XYZ file of C-alpha atoms in Angstrom:
578
model
C 11.750 4.370 16.958
C 8.534 6.079 17.103
C 4.877 4.158 15.406
C 2.419 5.978 14.043
C -1.624 4.782 14.789
C -2.683 5.518 10.910
C -6.467 6.568 12.644
C -5.774 8.501 15.025
C -2.497 10.396 14.098
C -0.915 9.434 17.849
C 1.756 7.399 18.392
C 0.823 4.137 19.952
C 0.999 3.553 23.518
C 1.465 7.147 23.851
C -1.506 9.505 24.936
C -2.785 11.817 21.959
C -1.748 15.401 23.272
C -5.210 17.721 23.729
C -5.207 20.222 21.571
C -4.986 23.966 23.639
C -8.513 25.459 25.430
C -8.442 28.434 23.103
C -7.777 26.162 20.052
C -10.732 25.299 17.475
C -9.915 22.694 15.001
C -10.489 25.434 12.181
C -7.433 27.353 13.970
C -5.782 23.847 14.084
C -6.410 23.209 10.333
C -5.276 26.437 9.192
C -1.996 26.219 11.570
C -0.980 22.631 9.576
C -1.799 23.898 6.422
C 0.784 26.861 6.939
C 2.989 25.122 8.288
C 2.381 24.473 12.032
C 2.970 28.713 12.357
C 6.079 29.469 10.012
C 4.607 32.125 7.069
C 4.446 30.165 3.842
C 5.944 32.563 0.629
C 3.209 32.296 -1.985
C 5.686 32.353 -4.676
C 7.736 29.595 -3.592
C 3.686 27.653 -2.806
C 2.849 28.272 -6.248
C 6.082 26.895 -7.583
C 5.919 23.595 -5.267
C 2.060 23.396 -6.916
C 3.379 23.936 -10.584
C 5.921 20.886 -10.243
C 3.986 18.505 -8.305
C 0.787 19.481 -11.017
C -1.763 16.667 -10.403
C 0.655 14.288 -8.567
C -1.085 13.492 -5.110
C 0.184 14.461 -1.820
C 0.749 11.212 -0.090
C 3.462 10.809 3.252
C 5.144 8.174 0.741
C 5.206 10.586 -2.151
C 8.004 13.263 0.119
C 10.717 11.857 -1.239
C 9.697 11.978 -5.205
C 8.107 15.262 -4.173
C 12.120 16.751 -3.203
C 13.735 15.603 -5.974
C 11.036 17.094 -7.900
C 12.329 20.635 -6.525
C 15.790 18.963 -6.727
C 16.058 18.542 -10.373
C 14.287 21.955 -11.300
C 15.889 24.340 -8.953
C 19.545 22.293 -8.713
C 18.919 22.543 -4.373
C 15.705 23.316 -2.068
C 14.907 26.602 -0.796
C 14.074 26.875 2.563
C 10.822 28.824 0.891
C 10.107 25.890 -0.991
C 10.680 23.598 1.732
C 8.305 25.320 4.016
C 6.068 25.106 1.078
C 6.575 21.594 0.415
C 5.497 20.854 3.924
C 2.402 22.547 3.582
C 1.056 21.411 0.478
C 1.914 17.952 1.872
C 0.280 19.128 5.362
C 3.865 17.836 7.097
C 5.401 19.440 9.584
C 8.109 21.512 8.422
C 10.472 20.158 10.990
C 9.583 16.661 9.357
C 10.282 17.471 5.662
C 13.502 18.969 6.723
C 15.033 16.219 8.769
C 14.089 13.744 5.884
C 15.751 16.055 3.114
C 18.427 16.755 4.964
C 19.166 12.874 5.063
C 20.306 12.003 1.654
C 22.833 13.092 -0.096
C 21.801 14.119 -3.503
C 18.813 16.531 -1.638
C 21.073 20.324 -1.449
C 18.824 22.161 1.249
C 19.684 25.375 1.307
C 19.100 27.082 4.221
C 17.738 30.840 5.043
C 20.922 33.045 4.432
C 23.198 30.518 1.955
C 23.651 30.981 -1.208
C 22.630 28.249 -3.196
C 25.098 25.860 -4.814
C 25.598 25.958 -9.518
C 23.271 24.627 -11.261
C 26.463 22.254 -12.172
C 27.786 19.375 -9.926
C 30.789 17.072 -10.504
C 30.829 14.155 -8.574
C 33.925 12.054 -8.692
C 33.829 9.148 -6.874
C 35.859 8.382 -4.288
C 35.582 4.557 -3.833
C 38.612 2.074 -3.383
C 38.413 1.026 -7.220
C 38.522 4.804 -8.592
C 40.986 5.558 -6.020
C 43.226 2.840 -7.488
C 42.228 4.544 -11.163
C 43.355 8.442 -9.878
C 40.567 9.307 -8.497
C 42.023 11.974 -6.352
C 44.442 12.910 -9.066
C 41.486 13.521 -11.311
C 39.846 15.517 -7.759
C 42.592 17.089 -7.790
C 42.726 18.941 -10.862
C 39.298 19.251 -11.111
C 39.244 21.287 -8.031
C 41.760 23.652 -9.729
C 40.595 23.649 -13.209
C 38.758 27.556 -13.186
C 35.289 26.387 -13.178
C 35.190 29.262 -10.356
C 31.274 29.807 -8.749
C 29.707 28.558 -12.069
C 30.467 24.436 -11.748
C 30.759 22.433 -8.078
C 33.208 19.928 -7.710
C 32.388 17.909 -5.016
C 33.162 13.386 -3.876
C 31.022 10.730 -3.798
C 30.953 7.477 -2.687
C 30.800 4.675 -4.826
C 28.354 5.389 -8.155
C 28.327 1.347 -9.156
C 30.664 2.294 -12.262
C 33.880 0.458 -10.706
C 34.991 -1.529 -13.879
C 35.208 1.537 -16.127
C 36.650 3.550 -13.417
C 37.520 6.098 -12.228
C 34.203 8.199 -13.118
C 32.918 11.396 -12.587
C 29.655 12.260 -13.244
C 28.215 15.957 -14.385
C 25.125 16.109 -13.237
C 22.937 13.145 -13.692
C 25.476 11.741 -16.673
C 28.800 9.719 -15.662
C 31.447 9.815 -17.960
C 33.393 6.691 -18.276
C 37.187 6.164 -17.905
C 37.123 10.434 -16.747
C 39.605 12.792 -17.168
C 39.532 16.350 -16.925
C 39.557 16.672 -21.133
C 35.871 15.041 -20.776
C 34.365 16.819 -17.844
C 35.341 20.026 -19.814
C 33.548 18.546 -22.552
C 30.535 17.983 -21.506
C 29.985 21.254 -19.597
C 30.770 22.969 -22.605
C 28.114 20.701 -24.121
C 25.506 20.657 -21.504
C 25.536 17.060 -21.086
C 24.036 16.885 -17.969
C 21.804 13.749 -18.371
C 22.695 10.287 -18.638
C 22.856 8.403 -22.031
C 21.162 5.068 -22.642
C 22.370 2.581 -25.007
C 21.045 -0.039 -26.628
C 19.020 -2.713 -24.773
C 16.523 -5.391 -25.410
C 12.914 -3.425 -25.472
C 9.370 -4.933 -24.637
C 8.261 -5.197 -28.567
C 12.021 -7.012 -28.633
C 11.405 -9.192 -25.629
C 7.877 -10.368 -26.469
C 9.205 -11.460 -29.780
C 11.812 -13.789 -27.945
C 9.391 -15.542 -26.214
C 8.895 -13.085 -23.264
C 6.410 -13.127 -20.845
C 5.681 -16.538 -22.139
C 5.682 -18.542 -18.406
C 4.104 -15.161 -17.078
C 1.424 -16.047 -19.335
C 1.603 -20.107 -18.175
C 1.896 -19.293 -14.851
C -1.453 -17.058 -14.555
C -3.178 -19.568 -16.926
C -2.835 -22.296 -14.562
C -0.424 -24.333 -16.711
C 1.695 -24.439 -14.169
C 1.515 -24.066 -9.959
C 2.940 -21.603 -7.937
C 4.171 -24.920 -5.557
C 5.771 -26.142 -8.722
C 7.284 -22.888 -9.638
C 8.537 -22.647 -5.645
C 9.785 -25.861 -5.606
C 11.895 -25.715 -8.490
C 14.028 -22.471 -7.525
C 14.438 -24.184 -4.014
C 15.913 -27.305 -5.960
C 18.334 -25.010 -8.174
C 19.565 -23.780 -4.576
C 19.001 -20.044 -5.693
C 19.760 -17.818 -2.633
C 19.155 -14.480 -2.656
C 21.795 -12.370 -4.796
C 21.452 -9.040 -2.933
C 24.290 -10.108 0.003
C 21.799 -12.418 2.290
C 21.728 -15.323 0.128
C 18.294 -16.311 2.473
C 17.043 -19.091 -0.342
C 14.272 -17.734 -2.317
C 11.926 -20.119 -2.597
C 11.853 -20.518 1.454
C 11.539 -16.968 1.279
C 8.457 -16.617 -1.062
C 6.551 -19.637 1.325
C 7.102 -17.667 4.145
C 5.866 -14.725 3.036
C 2.326 -16.513 0.732
C 1.732 -17.554 4.411
C 1.464 -14.760 5.853
C -2.212 -12.583 5.104
C -3.457 -10.615 2.588
C -2.932 -8.115 1.261
C 0.893 -8.390 0.253
C 3.092 -6.171 -0.807
C 6.757 -6.243 -2.439
C 9.811 -4.109 -2.424
C 12.760 -4.560 -4.651
C 16.247 -3.364 -3.926
C 18.390 -2.019 -6.505
C 19.993 0.337 -4.441
C 23.007 -1.663 -4.791
C 25.485 0.434 -2.888
C 27.772 -1.678 -2.005
C 31.297 -0.567 -3.218
C 32.577 -2.041 -5.739
C 28.805 -3.648 -7.083
C 27.172 -2.918 -10.430
C 26.022 -6.713 -11.075
C 22.120 -4.888 -10.877
C 23.042 -2.020 -13.177
C 24.494 -3.910 -15.654
C 21.729 -6.855 -16.472
C 19.190 -3.930 -16.512
C 21.209 -1.713 -19.536
C 21.007 -4.791 -21.516
C 17.156 -6.930 -20.599
C 15.264 -5.491 -18.325
C 12.304 -7.533 -19.114
C 14.036 -10.566 -18.070
C 14.302 -8.902 -14.558
C 10.609 -7.690 -14.743
C 9.162 -11.232 -15.500
C 10.282 -12.804 -12.881
C 8.919 -10.133 -10.411
C 5.947 -10.715 -11.880
C 6.068 -14.087 -11.711
C 7.398 -13.689 -7.918
C 4.313 -11.669 -7.200
C 1.862 -14.202 -8.783
C 3.330 -17.013 -6.697
C 3.343 -15.241 -3.665
C 0.218 -13.380 -3.726
C 1.176 -9.881 -4.153
C -1.006 -6.686 -4.541
C 1.226 -4.296 -5.422
C 4.761 -3.486 -6.250
C 7.502 -1.271 -5.148
C 10.784 -0.909 -7.061
C 13.215 1.430 -5.014
C 16.451 2.232 -7.619
C 19.300 3.892 -6.279
C 19.962 8.010 -7.681
C 23.091 7.387 -9.193
C 21.408 4.918 -11.542
C 20.028 7.624 -13.879
C 19.577 5.670 -16.928
C 18.538 3.283 -16.111
C 15.887 4.777 -14.561
C 15.122 6.014 -18.090
C 14.705 2.644 -19.262
C 13.122 1.192 -16.246
C 10.514 4.432 -16.890
C 10.459 3.152 -20.855
C 9.150 -0.368 -20.137
C 7.061 -0.303 -17.561
C 5.431 2.018 -19.947
C 5.165 -0.333 -22.243
C 4.267 -3.210 -20.260
C 1.583 -1.508 -18.289
C 0.006 -0.229 -21.951
C -0.070 -3.593 -23.513
C -0.363 -6.218 -20.471
C 0.070 -9.908 -21.319
C -1.895 -10.950 -18.073
C -3.557 -8.352 -15.170
C -0.737 -6.934 -13.123
C -0.972 -5.591 -10.307
C 0.382 -1.626 -9.319
C 3.812 -1.062 -9.752
C 5.306 2.094 -8.231
C 9.111 2.767 -9.426
C 10.913 4.589 -6.534
C 13.746 6.985 -6.474
C 16.531 6.745 -3.600
C 18.208 9.921 -3.187
C 22.220 8.895 -2.090
C 22.220 6.704 1.081
C 24.181 3.451 1.232
C 21.982 2.540 4.907
C 19.001 2.197 1.982
C 20.417 -1.097 0.673
C 19.388 -2.870 4.042
C 15.492 -3.937 3.374
C 13.997 -2.197 6.347
C 15.765 1.032 5.747
C 14.264 0.538 1.997
C 10.517 0.580 3.112
C 11.229 3.236 5.880
C 12.931 5.065 2.107
C 10.011 4.293 0.178
C 7.324 5.550 2.807
C 8.910 8.725 2.351
C 11.118 8.489 5.833
C 14.331 8.618 6.988
C 16.459 5.517 5.595
C 16.746 3.914 9.110
C 16.850 0.295 9.605
C 13.902 -0.829 11.548
C 14.515 -2.887 15.296
C 13.519 -6.603 14.554
C 11.434 -8.771 15.400
C 8.984 -7.973 13.193
C 10.800 -9.229 10.213
C 10.177 -7.314 6.894
C 8.057 -10.379 5.861
C 5.528 -10.292 8.281
C 5.359 -6.491 8.907
C 7.147 -4.318 6.252
C 5.869 -2.189 3.507
C 2.621 0.166 4.855
C 2.743 -1.997 7.766
C 2.024 -5.700 5.609
C 3.362 -8.245 4.942
C 6.622 -8.042 1.961
C 8.255 -9.817 0.041
C 11.633 -8.041 -0.216
C 14.316 -9.516 -3.199
C 17.267 -7.843 -4.872
C 17.803 -7.570 -8.436
C 19.188 -10.356 -9.446
C 17.801 -13.071 -7.603
C 14.222 -11.637 -9.558
C 16.595 -12.068 -12.967
C 17.463 -15.850 -12.527
C 13.535 -17.033 -12.210
C 12.306 -16.972 -15.994
C 15.970 -18.712 -16.816
C 15.584 -21.917 -14.043
C 12.100 -22.058 -14.070
C 12.165 -22.674 -18.034
C 15.638 -24.416 -18.212
C 14.895 -26.413 -15.027
C 16.365 -26.674 -11.103
C 19.225 -29.020 -12.400
C 20.397 -27.093 -15.039
C 20.643 -24.152 -13.143
C 22.435 -26.709 -9.946
C 24.779 -28.438 -12.078
C 27.423 -25.038 -12.872
C 29.076 -24.760 -9.692
C 32.363 -25.899 -9.104
C 34.128 -27.480 -5.714
C 31.042 -29.127 -4.464
C 28.663 -25.798 -4.901
C 25.826 -25.174 -7.174
C 24.656 -22.740 -9.724
C 25.884 -19.773 -11.474
C 27.217 -16.413 -10.217
C 28.186 -12.634 -11.445
C 30.761 -11.423 -10.056
C 31.156 -7.809 -9.823
C 35.400 -7.691 -10.697
C 37.526 -4.680 -10.527
C 41.057 -3.087 -9.541
C 44.035 -4.263 -10.659
C 42.793 -6.809 -13.717
C 42.724 -6.324 -17.369
C 39.060 -7.027 -17.705
C 36.714 -5.485 -15.183
C 33.526 -6.145 -15.344
C 30.455 -8.513 -14.456
C 31.575 -11.905 -15.320
C 28.740 -14.283 -14.896
C 30.605 -17.630 -13.652
C 29.906 -21.249 -11.945
C 29.469 -20.869 -7.624
C 32.588 -21.369 -5.757
C 35.368 -20.738 -8.757
C 38.529 -19.324 -7.001
C 39.526 -15.876 -7.745
C 42.705 -17.442 -9.153
C 40.705 -18.951 -11.668
C 38.135 -15.808 -11.468
C 41.012 -13.775 -12.373
C 42.944 -16.068 -15.281
C 39.615 -17.505 -16.933
C 37.560 -14.277 -16.821
C 39.227 -11.066 -16.303
C 42.206 -11.696 -18.218
C 44.969 -12.037 -15.895
C 46.846 -8.895 -13.649
C 47.053 -5.630 -15.087
C 51.092 -5.325 -17.229
C 53.395 -4.585 -14.190
C 51.228 -5.888 -11.351
C 51.135 -8.543 -9.263
C 47.968 -10.070 -7.503
C 48.673 -9.242 -3.662
C 44.545 -9.747 -1.724
C 41.731 -9.287 -2.853
C 37.761 -8.310 -0.953
C 35.755 -11.362 -1.749
C 32.529 -8.954 -0.838
C 32.425 -5.499 -1.325
C 33.122 -3.026 1.846
C 32.258 -4.937 4.116
C 32.884 -8.789 2.934
C 36.423 -8.202 4.560
C 40.420 -8.560 2.795
C 42.109 -11.545 1.933
C 45.865 -12.561 1.055
C 46.477 -13.639 -2.883
C 47.241 -16.533 -0.051
C 44.294 -17.604 0.482
C 43.201 -17.310 -3.539
C 42.168 -21.229 -3.865
C 38.892 -20.852 -1.733
C 35.748 -21.324 -3.372
C 33.435 -18.516 -3.926
C 30.418 -18.530 -2.528
C 28.340 -18.142 0.295
C 29.029 -19.716 3.939
C 32.991 -20.808 2.261
C 34.566 -17.469 3.152
C 33.299 -17.511 7.066
C 36.028 -19.366 8.325
C 38.312 -16.950 7.509
C 36.429 -13.513 8.729
C 35.002 -13.080 5.554
C 31.994 -13.542 2.857
C 30.480 -13.232 -0.270
C 27.636 -11.190 -0.267
C 26.806 -9.453 -3.592
C 30.203 -11.357 -5.019
C 31.758 -7.414 -5.306
C 35.237 -8.282 -5.937
C 37.972 -5.845 -5.517
C 41.908 -6.936 -6.629
C 44.855 -5.425 -5.005
C 48.337 -5.721 -6.263
C 51.851 -5.691 -4.424
C 51.533 -1.857 -5.418
C 48.712 -0.968 -3.500
C 48.419 -1.525 0.191
C 45.378 -3.342 2.229
C 45.992 -0.816 5.550
C 44.954 1.762 2.729
C 42.059 -0.102 0.854
C 40.571 -0.687 4.369
C 41.051 2.975 6.034
C 39.112 3.727 2.198
C 36.351 1.412 2.849
C 36.160 2.564 6.605
C 36.176 6.064 5.536
C 32.494 5.250 3.643
C 31.134 3.611 5.935
C 31.760 6.567 8.561
C 30.068 8.600 6.199
C 27.300 6.612 5.048
C 25.878 5.414 8.936
C 22.549 6.984 9.255
C 23.380 7.340 12.945
C 20.304 5.571 14.713
C 22.834 3.474 16.868
C 25.934 4.761 18.750
C 27.890 1.922 18.269
C 27.766 2.610 14.608
C 28.015 6.482 14.136
C 30.543 6.806 16.763
C 32.831 3.564 16.086
C 33.118 4.258 12.504
C 33.997 8.058 12.813
C 36.302 6.603 15.497
C 38.209 3.917 13.785
C 39.185 6.487 10.753
C 40.690 8.236 13.593
C 42.739 5.625 14.900
C 43.439 4.155 11.119
C 44.527 7.453 9.954
C 47.599 7.389 12.985
C 51.248 6.022 11.820
C 50.648 3.014 14.200
C 47.680 1.438 15.003
C 46.192 0.314 18.049
C 44.976 -2.701 18.201
C 43.916 -3.926 21.462
C 42.037 -0.135 21.246
C 40.632 -0.679 17.822
C 39.536 -4.923 18.336
C 37.615 -3.398 21.407
C 35.988 -1.037 19.277
C 35.516 -3.944 16.649
C 33.587 -6.083 19.501
C 31.446 -3.136 19.769
C 30.702 -2.500 16.745
C 29.899 -6.320 15.818
C 28.076 -6.839 18.540
C 25.866 -3.758 19.578
C 24.793 -2.230 16.356
C 21.221 -2.422 14.722
C 21.782 -3.829 10.719
C 24.547 -5.112 8.821
C 26.317 -1.375 8.179
C 28.289 -1.329 11.603
C 28.126 -5.205 12.191
C 30.289 -6.114 9.605
C 32.117 -2.202 9.157
C 35.306 -3.776 11.388
C 35.549 -6.250 8.466
C 38.351 -4.495 6.560
C 40.552 -3.673 9.307
C 40.556 -6.986 11.140
C 41.685 -8.674 8.446
C 44.945 -6.308 7.967
C 45.376 -7.344 11.350
C 44.991 -11.116 10.784
C 46.214 -11.203 7.198
C 48.368 -8.303 6.558
C 50.012 -7.716 10.319
C 53.181 -6.320 8.114
C 51.639 -3.196 6.244
C 50.815 -1.839 10.925
C 54.063 -2.891 11.872
């Protein structure tokens, strides 16, 4: 990946290309303004300028500006793309490659027809597939909408507990039906609804931000708070499980200025816990975020939210404004950044690339983001839920949190449970609980007529286990001997009416579509795996070879873990593949 020298503008380690002898500086500047020689449509330029208003034209705001065009025109025309490039002093090719990288930007090339203003997206994730999404998709595609409505599939949208899901523009319809979609279309209900939640005023009235005030006032030390998180055993709850206290110490030891990036991309199929908490108590997360920023000495905070969570975006926009209007303590700058539909941006370095306005491609490591992260600065990167627990742990004590586990494990886990259970949803349960206990005690048991058959313990990439291994404690590291992991605790429950083979194929299709394409083992490997798995008979030696290459040679966790579903089928459900 090429690194750009911010001062000189030339790639580091490569001589800057000299200007053509007959090109004056004024001519070169004019060419940059006009998009590297491409003519800029004056009308399109005026429209782009009107949309952007007084917003800065900084490079890191490219994705935000693309959203402004997409939201207003429901697509991005070649003329608007070229005009945006000229307005931001970027090459059109650079803007084009970013816009076409993300699913939620509809780039219309010259001579192509623009898509309809209304798009219905039907989630084809596994939980939605189990709930009849393919049937719903077929009915909608034959719904007689003509060219007024576009019906397409979408990867997991983070509402697995109310599957199947159809999203009408930005309005998600829970337990979607054709009638519900038609009603939303007739009513022009295209924005996400926002249910009641704990507002800034309500949070403060209940004692919110008192802990933050105490920290800033010197009543608590950063060392004491960090030690408390370590004693509690709090680990990163986005999937990697890195100890939170240790991460804070690592980043605070790096030179200032230090940055913070909060990952709320939550694109792992089966995961929806972050959305659940933010829709109910956003300031508990925000206070934890600010305590982390205080302890580490963070100069600026960036919150990266997946684009599918339009309702959460409205909540955070409103509540950040309320917080900044009446700050309990001096606040660092806080930027809310919007994803654009790319699962890969859940990987921390890909998220940072996206925040910087670029394609969300993972970086090669080292250096790690704690050393060289956002805008080249040391960066504290965290999942939303990890920060959500900070206030509770510090106020109630490390021993309280650590004592919650079962089977020798520590703490609480927010399990996103979906599939063939009677009560899907986010269930706060002791770390180390088994899947059988989770189903019986929290999820209301199996659905009538369904018998427990298997489960994904950690979303798409966590592998698949059979019911016979239903008594393994669910926590970090406990599943490793079985070739699986808990990740973000996304539990998808299968019954005897389901096929582990079919579930694995669903997940590999997801990985194929979501691979960023940067490295060959992942880009080619996921596509090849899908082609092999779609055959009547699986070629076990070839799939095993493919798994080895993908696991050993892929740059990031997507390719490294993509083989887990089909490897699990061979290991635990061999009767399904002969």
